[in-house]
Coordinates of C-alpha atoms and ligand atoms in Angstrom, one line a residue:
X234 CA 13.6 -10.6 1.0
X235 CA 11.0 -12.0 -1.4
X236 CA 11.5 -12.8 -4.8
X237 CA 10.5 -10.5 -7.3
X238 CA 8.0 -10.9 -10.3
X239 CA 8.8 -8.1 -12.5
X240 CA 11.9 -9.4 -14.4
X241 CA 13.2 -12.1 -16.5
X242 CA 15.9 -14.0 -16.9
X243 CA 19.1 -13.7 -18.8
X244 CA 21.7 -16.3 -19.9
X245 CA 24.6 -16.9 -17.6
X246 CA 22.5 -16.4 -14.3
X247 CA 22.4 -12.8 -15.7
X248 CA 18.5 -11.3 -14.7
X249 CA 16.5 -8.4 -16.4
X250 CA 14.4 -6.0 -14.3
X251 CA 11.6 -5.3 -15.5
X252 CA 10.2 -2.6 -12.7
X253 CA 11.4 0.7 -13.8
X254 CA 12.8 2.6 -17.4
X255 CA 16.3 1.4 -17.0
X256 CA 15.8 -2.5 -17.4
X257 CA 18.8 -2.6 -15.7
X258 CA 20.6 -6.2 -16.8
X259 CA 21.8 -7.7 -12.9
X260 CA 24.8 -9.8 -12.9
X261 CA 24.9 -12.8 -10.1
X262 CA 25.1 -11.2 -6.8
X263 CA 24.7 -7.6 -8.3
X264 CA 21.7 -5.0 -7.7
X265 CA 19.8 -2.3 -10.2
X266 CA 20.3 1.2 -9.7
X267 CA 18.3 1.3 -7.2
X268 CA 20.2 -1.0 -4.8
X269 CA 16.6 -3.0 -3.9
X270 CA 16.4 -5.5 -6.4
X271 CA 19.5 -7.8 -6.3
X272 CA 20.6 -11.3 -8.0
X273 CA 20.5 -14.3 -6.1
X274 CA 21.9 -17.2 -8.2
X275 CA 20.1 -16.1 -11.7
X276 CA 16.6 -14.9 -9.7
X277 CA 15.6 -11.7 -9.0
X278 CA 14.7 -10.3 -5.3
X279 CA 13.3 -7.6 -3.5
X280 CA 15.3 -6.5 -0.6
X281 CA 12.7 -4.0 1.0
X282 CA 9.5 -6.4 0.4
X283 CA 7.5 -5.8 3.9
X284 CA 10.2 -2.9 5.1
X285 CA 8.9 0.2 5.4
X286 CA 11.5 3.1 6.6
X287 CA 8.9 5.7 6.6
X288 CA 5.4 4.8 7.4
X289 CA 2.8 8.3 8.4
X290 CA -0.6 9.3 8.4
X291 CA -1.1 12.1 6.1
X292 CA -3.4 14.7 4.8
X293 CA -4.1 13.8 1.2
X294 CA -2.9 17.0 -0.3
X295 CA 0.4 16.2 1.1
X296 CA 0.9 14.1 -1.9
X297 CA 0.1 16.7 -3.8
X298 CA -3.6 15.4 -4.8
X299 CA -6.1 17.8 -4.8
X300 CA -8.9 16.4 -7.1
X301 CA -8.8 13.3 -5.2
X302 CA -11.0 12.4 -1.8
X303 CA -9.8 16.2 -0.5
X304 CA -10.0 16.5 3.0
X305 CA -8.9 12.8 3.9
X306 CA -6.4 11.0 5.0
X307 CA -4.4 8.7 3.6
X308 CA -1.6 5.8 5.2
X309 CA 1.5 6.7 3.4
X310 CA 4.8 4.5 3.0
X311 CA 8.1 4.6 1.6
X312 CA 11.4 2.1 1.6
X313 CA 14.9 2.9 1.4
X314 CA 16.3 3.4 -2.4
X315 CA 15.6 5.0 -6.0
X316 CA 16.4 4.9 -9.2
X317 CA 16.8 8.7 -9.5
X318 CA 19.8 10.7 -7.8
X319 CA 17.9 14.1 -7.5
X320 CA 20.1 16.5 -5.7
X321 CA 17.5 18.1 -4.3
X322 CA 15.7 15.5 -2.5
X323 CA 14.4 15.6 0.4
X324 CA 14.3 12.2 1.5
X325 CA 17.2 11.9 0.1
X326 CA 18.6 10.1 3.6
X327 CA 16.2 7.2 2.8
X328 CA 16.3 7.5 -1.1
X329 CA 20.1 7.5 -1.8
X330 CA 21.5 5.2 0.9
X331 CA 21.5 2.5 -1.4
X332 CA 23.3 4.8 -3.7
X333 CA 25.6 6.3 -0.7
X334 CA 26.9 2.7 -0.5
X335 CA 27.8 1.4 -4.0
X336 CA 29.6 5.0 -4.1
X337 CA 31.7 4.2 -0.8
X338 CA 32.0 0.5 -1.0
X339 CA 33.9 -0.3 -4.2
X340 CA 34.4 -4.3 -2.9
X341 CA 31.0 -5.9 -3.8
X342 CA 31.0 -7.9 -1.1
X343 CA 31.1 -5.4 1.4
X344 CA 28.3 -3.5 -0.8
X345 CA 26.1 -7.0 -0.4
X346 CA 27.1 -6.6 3.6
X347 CA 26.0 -2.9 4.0
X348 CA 23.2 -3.0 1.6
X349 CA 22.0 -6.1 3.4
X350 CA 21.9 -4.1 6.5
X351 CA 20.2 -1.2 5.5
X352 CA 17.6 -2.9 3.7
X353 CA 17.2 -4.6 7.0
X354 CA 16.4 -1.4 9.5
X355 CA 13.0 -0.7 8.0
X356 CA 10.6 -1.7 10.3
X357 CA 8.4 -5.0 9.6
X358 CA 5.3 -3.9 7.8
X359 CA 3.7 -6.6 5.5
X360 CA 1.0 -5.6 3.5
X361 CA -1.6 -7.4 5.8
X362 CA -0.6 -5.2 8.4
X363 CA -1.1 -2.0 6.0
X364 CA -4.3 -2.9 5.5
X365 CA -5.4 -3.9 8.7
X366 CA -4.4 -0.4 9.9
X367 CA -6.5 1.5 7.5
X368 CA -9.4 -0.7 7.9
X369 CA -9.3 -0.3 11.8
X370 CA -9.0 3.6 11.3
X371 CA -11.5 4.3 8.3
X372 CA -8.5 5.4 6.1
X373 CA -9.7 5.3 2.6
X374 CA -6.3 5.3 0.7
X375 CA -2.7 4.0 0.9
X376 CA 0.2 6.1 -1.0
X377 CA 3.3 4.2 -1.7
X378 CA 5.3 7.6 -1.7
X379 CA 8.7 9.1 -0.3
X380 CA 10.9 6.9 -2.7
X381 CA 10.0 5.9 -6.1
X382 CA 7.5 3.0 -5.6
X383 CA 7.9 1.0 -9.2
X384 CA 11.8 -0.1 -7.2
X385 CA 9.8 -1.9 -4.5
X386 CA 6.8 -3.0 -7.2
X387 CA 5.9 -6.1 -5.3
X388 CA 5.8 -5.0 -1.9
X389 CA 3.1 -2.1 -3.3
X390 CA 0.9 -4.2 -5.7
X391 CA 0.6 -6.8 -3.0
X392 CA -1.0 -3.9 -0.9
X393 CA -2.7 -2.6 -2.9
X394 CA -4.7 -5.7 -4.4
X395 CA -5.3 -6.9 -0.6
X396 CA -6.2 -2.5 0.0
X397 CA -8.9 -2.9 -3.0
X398 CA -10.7 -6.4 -1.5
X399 CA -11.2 -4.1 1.3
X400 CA -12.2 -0.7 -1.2
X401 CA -9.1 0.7 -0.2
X402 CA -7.8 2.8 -2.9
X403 CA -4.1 2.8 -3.9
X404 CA -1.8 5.9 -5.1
X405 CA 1.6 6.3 -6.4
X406 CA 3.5 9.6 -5.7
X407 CA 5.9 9.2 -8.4
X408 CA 9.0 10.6 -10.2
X409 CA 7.1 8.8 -13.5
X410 CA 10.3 6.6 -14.6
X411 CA 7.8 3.5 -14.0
X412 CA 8.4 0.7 -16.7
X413 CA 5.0 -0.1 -19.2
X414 CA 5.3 -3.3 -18.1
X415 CA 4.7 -2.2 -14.6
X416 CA 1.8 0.6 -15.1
X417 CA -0.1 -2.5 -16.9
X418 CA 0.1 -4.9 -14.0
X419 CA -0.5 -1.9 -11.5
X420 CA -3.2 -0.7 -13.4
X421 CA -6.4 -2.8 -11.9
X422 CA -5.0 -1.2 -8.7
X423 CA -4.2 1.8 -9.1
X424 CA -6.6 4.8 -8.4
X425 CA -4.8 7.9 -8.4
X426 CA -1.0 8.8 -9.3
X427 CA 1.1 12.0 -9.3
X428 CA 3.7 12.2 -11.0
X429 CA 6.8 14.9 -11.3
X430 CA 7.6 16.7 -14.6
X431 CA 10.6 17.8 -12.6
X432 CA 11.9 20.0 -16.1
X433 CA 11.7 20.1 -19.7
X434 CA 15.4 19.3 -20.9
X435 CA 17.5 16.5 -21.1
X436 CA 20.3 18.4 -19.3
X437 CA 18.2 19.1 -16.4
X438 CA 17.2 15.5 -15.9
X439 CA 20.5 14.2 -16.6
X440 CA 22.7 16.5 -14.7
X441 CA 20.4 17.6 -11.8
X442 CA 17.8 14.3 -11.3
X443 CA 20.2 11.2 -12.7
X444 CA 17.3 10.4 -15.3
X445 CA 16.0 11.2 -18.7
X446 CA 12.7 13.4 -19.7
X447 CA 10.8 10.7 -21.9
X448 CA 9.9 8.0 -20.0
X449 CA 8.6 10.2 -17.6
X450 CA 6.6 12.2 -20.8
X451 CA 5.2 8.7 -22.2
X452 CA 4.0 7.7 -18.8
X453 CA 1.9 11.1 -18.0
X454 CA 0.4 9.7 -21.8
X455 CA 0.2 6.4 -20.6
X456 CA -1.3 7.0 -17.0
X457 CA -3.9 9.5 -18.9
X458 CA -4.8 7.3 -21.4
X459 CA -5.5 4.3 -18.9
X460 CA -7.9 6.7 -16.7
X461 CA -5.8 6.3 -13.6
X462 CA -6.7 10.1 -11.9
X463 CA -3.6 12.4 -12.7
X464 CA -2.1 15.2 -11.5
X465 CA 1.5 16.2 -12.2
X466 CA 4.2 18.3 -10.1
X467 CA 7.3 20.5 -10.7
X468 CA 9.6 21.7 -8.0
X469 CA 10.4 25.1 -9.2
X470 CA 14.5 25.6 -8.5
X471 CA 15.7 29.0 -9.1
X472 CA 17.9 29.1 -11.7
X473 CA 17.3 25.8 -13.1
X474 CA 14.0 25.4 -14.2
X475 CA 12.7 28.4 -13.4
X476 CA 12.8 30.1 -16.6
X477 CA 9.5 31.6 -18.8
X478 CA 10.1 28.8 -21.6
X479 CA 10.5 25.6 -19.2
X480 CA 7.8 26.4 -17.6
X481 CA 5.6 27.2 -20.9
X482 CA 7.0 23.8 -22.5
X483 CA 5.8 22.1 -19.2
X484 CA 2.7 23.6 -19.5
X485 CA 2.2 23.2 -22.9
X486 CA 3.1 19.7 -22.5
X487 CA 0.4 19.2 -19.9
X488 CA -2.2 20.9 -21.8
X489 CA -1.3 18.6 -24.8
X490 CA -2.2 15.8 -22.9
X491 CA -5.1 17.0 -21.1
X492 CA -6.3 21.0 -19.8
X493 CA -7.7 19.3 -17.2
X494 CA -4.9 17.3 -15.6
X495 CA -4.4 19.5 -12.6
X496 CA -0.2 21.6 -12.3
X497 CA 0.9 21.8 -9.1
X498 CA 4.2 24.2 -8.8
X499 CA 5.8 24.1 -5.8
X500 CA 8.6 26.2 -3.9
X501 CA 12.0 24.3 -3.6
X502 CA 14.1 25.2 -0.4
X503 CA 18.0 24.1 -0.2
X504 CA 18.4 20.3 0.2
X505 CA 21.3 17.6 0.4
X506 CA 23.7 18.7 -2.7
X507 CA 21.4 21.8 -3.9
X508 CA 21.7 23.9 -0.5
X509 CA 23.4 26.5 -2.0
X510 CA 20.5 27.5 -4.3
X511 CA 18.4 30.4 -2.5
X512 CA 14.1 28.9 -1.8
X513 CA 11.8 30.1 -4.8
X514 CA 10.5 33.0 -4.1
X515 CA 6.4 33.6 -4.1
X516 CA 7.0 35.9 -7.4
X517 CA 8.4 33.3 -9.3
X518 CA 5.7 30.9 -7.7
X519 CA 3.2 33.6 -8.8
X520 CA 5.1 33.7 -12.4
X521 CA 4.7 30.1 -12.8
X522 CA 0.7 29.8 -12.1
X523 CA 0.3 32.7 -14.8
X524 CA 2.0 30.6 -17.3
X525 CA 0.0 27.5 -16.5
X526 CA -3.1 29.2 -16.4
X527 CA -2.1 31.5 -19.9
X528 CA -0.9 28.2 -21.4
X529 CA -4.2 27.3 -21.3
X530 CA -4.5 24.7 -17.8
X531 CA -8.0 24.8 -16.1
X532 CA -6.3 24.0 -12.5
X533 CA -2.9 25.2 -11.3
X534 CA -2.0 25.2 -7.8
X535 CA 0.6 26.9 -5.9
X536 CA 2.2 24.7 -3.1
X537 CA 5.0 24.9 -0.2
X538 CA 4.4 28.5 0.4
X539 CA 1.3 28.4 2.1
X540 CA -1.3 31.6 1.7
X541 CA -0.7 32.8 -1.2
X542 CA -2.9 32.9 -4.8
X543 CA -2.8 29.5 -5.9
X544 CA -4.1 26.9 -3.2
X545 CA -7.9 26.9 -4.2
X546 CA -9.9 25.2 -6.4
X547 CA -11.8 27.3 -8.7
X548 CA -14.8 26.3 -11.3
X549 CA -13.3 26.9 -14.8
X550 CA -16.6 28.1 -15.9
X551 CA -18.3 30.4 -13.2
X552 CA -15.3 31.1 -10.9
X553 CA -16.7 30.2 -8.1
X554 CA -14.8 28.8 -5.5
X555 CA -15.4 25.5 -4.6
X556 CA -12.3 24.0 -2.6
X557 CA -10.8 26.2 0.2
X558 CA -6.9 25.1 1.4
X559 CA -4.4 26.6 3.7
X560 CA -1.2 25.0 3.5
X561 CA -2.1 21.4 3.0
X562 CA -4.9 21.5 4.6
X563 CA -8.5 21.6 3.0
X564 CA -10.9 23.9 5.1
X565 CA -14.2 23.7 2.8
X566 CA -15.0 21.9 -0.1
X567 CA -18.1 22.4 -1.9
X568 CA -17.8 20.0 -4.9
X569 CA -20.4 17.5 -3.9
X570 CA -20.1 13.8 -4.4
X571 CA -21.5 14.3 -7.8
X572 CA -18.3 16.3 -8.3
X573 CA -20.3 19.1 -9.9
X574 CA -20.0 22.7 -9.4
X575 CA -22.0 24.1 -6.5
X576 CA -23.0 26.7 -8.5
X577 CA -23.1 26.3 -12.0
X578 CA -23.3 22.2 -11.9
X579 CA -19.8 22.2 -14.2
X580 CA -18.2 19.1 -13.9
X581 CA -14.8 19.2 -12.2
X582 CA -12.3 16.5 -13.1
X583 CA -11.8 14.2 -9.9
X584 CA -12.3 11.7 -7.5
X585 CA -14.8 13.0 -4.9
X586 CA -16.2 10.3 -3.3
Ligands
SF4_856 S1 13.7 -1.0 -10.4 FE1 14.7 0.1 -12.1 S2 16.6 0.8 -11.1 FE2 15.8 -0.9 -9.8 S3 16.7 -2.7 -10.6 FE3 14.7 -2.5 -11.6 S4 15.2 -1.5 -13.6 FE4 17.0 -1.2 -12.2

């Protein structure tokens, strides 16, 4: 447990979190939405600080990032919790226990009990340890990924300012529901972020995700405008989000921000309360890179249905193709360290080096 420094206080030992778009006002003994953050006599703590459930090595295009360090790894680690309910997560065994339990456990002691344990079980990972890791085994970046990292906000920016003494870069994989107050005091830290534009309607995010479309919309703004490197996501779920104008107003939405902020669609398959919608098919996948790229986007990729047209990186200008992926691997990159064109010296949008 460590106490948290993203909130303020409230009269009546009431607290304020300040982490994420909900503000969510914590009575005495209570927790936020995400189940992390709880009120100990009027102060604010994290429950996950130095907890890490999941903790891998893994390619960076995992994240999705494709404009950034391709062809590298990069230490990745999640705790348990979120503020979204997305019932089509796929973590959603480590993002929604906190969740799981406030449901079950209408008795807030027992809540306090069972949250208290589960917050527990992640194994101990301080940030020293993070970062001893990736300096041992050359690893140029840490993700704080799997859950939505803004909940556990002081467990990443502790890592990540130790990370950049060491020129360790930081990135968030991120559903984009950070609060402004957190992107500012991230920002000296934070390198790279993706963030998912998960749909384009209010009754997607509320019904579907457990969230609301403009927070998300002012921080792909925000993030762009602070010159942290972007690059924004939508799973594509039949039926849901999968239709010509969501997809255009996505795009569009993109593009009105920046053509060069790179798309990545990707294929959903059935998951926790969604497994009775059928996986996207690689026509719609295939639909959904034409309307990028008609909308006007200089990079769309295609992702969880590995070999087909979408998975490369192609100059805007002369075509010629210049990163070479298979699944989420990168095979060949030719984008030198100037991240210029190999053949026509255009500059491509990125972090190569
Ligand atoms: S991180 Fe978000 S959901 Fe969690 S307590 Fe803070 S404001 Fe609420």
């Amino acid at each position: 447990m460590h106490k948290c420094i993203l909130y303020k206080k409230l009269k009546d030992k009431k607290v304020q979190c300040l982490a994420c778009s909900w503000y969510c006002k914590i009575d005495e003994g209570g927790t936020g939405i995400c189940g992390v953050r709880q009120n100990k006599k009027g102060d604010l703590y994290l429950l996950v600080y130095g907890k890490a459930i999941a903790a891998n090595l893994d390619n960076i295009e995992k994240k999705p990032l494709y404009h950034f360090l391709p062809g590298t790894k990069i230490f990745s680690i999640g705790t348990v919790g979120c503020n979204f309910r997305c019932k089509f997560c796929q973590n959603w065994d480590i993002s929604q226990v906190a969740a799981l339990i406030k449901r079950e456990f209408k008795d807030k002691s027992k809540q306090t009990v069972m949250l208290g344990e589960i917050t527990a079980q992640g194994q101990d990972l301080p940030p020293d340890k993070i970062v001893e890791y990736c300096r041992e085994h050359n690893i140029p970046s840490i993700a704080y990924t799997y859950n939505e990292p803004a909940i556990f906000f002081e467990y990443a920016y502790d890592t990540a300012k130790l990370a950049h003494k060491y020129g360790i870069r930081n990135v968030f994989v991120s559903n984009g529901y950070e609060s402004k107050e957190a992107l500012e005091k991230f920002h000296p830290y934070l390198d790279a972020i993706n963030i998912d534009l998960k749909g384009f309607t209010q009754e997607f995010y509320t019904k579907i995700c457990g969230g609301k479309p403009e927070p998300v919309l002012e921080n792909i703004k925000r993030t762009y405008e602070m010159g942290i490197w972007l690059e924004v996501t939508t799973l594509v779920i039949p039926g849901h989000n999968d239709s010509n104008k969501e997809l255009t107003d996505i795009a569009e939405f993109i593009k009105s921000v920046s053509d060069e902020i790179p798309w990545h669609v990707t294929a959903f398959y059935p998951q926790y309360l969604m497994r009775d919608i059928p996986p996207t098919t690689q026509e719609t996948l295939r639909r959904a890179y034409k309307i990028g790229k008609k909308v006007g986007l200089k990079y769309v990729y295609t992702g969880n249905i590995a070999g087909i047209k979408g998975e490369n990186t192609h100059c805007p200008k002369c075509d010629e193709q210049l990163i070479e992926r298979y699944g989420l691997v990168c095979e060949k990159c030719t984008i030198g360290m100037n991240g210029k064109c190999s053949s026509c010296g255009e500059k491509i949008p990125g972090v190569w080096k």
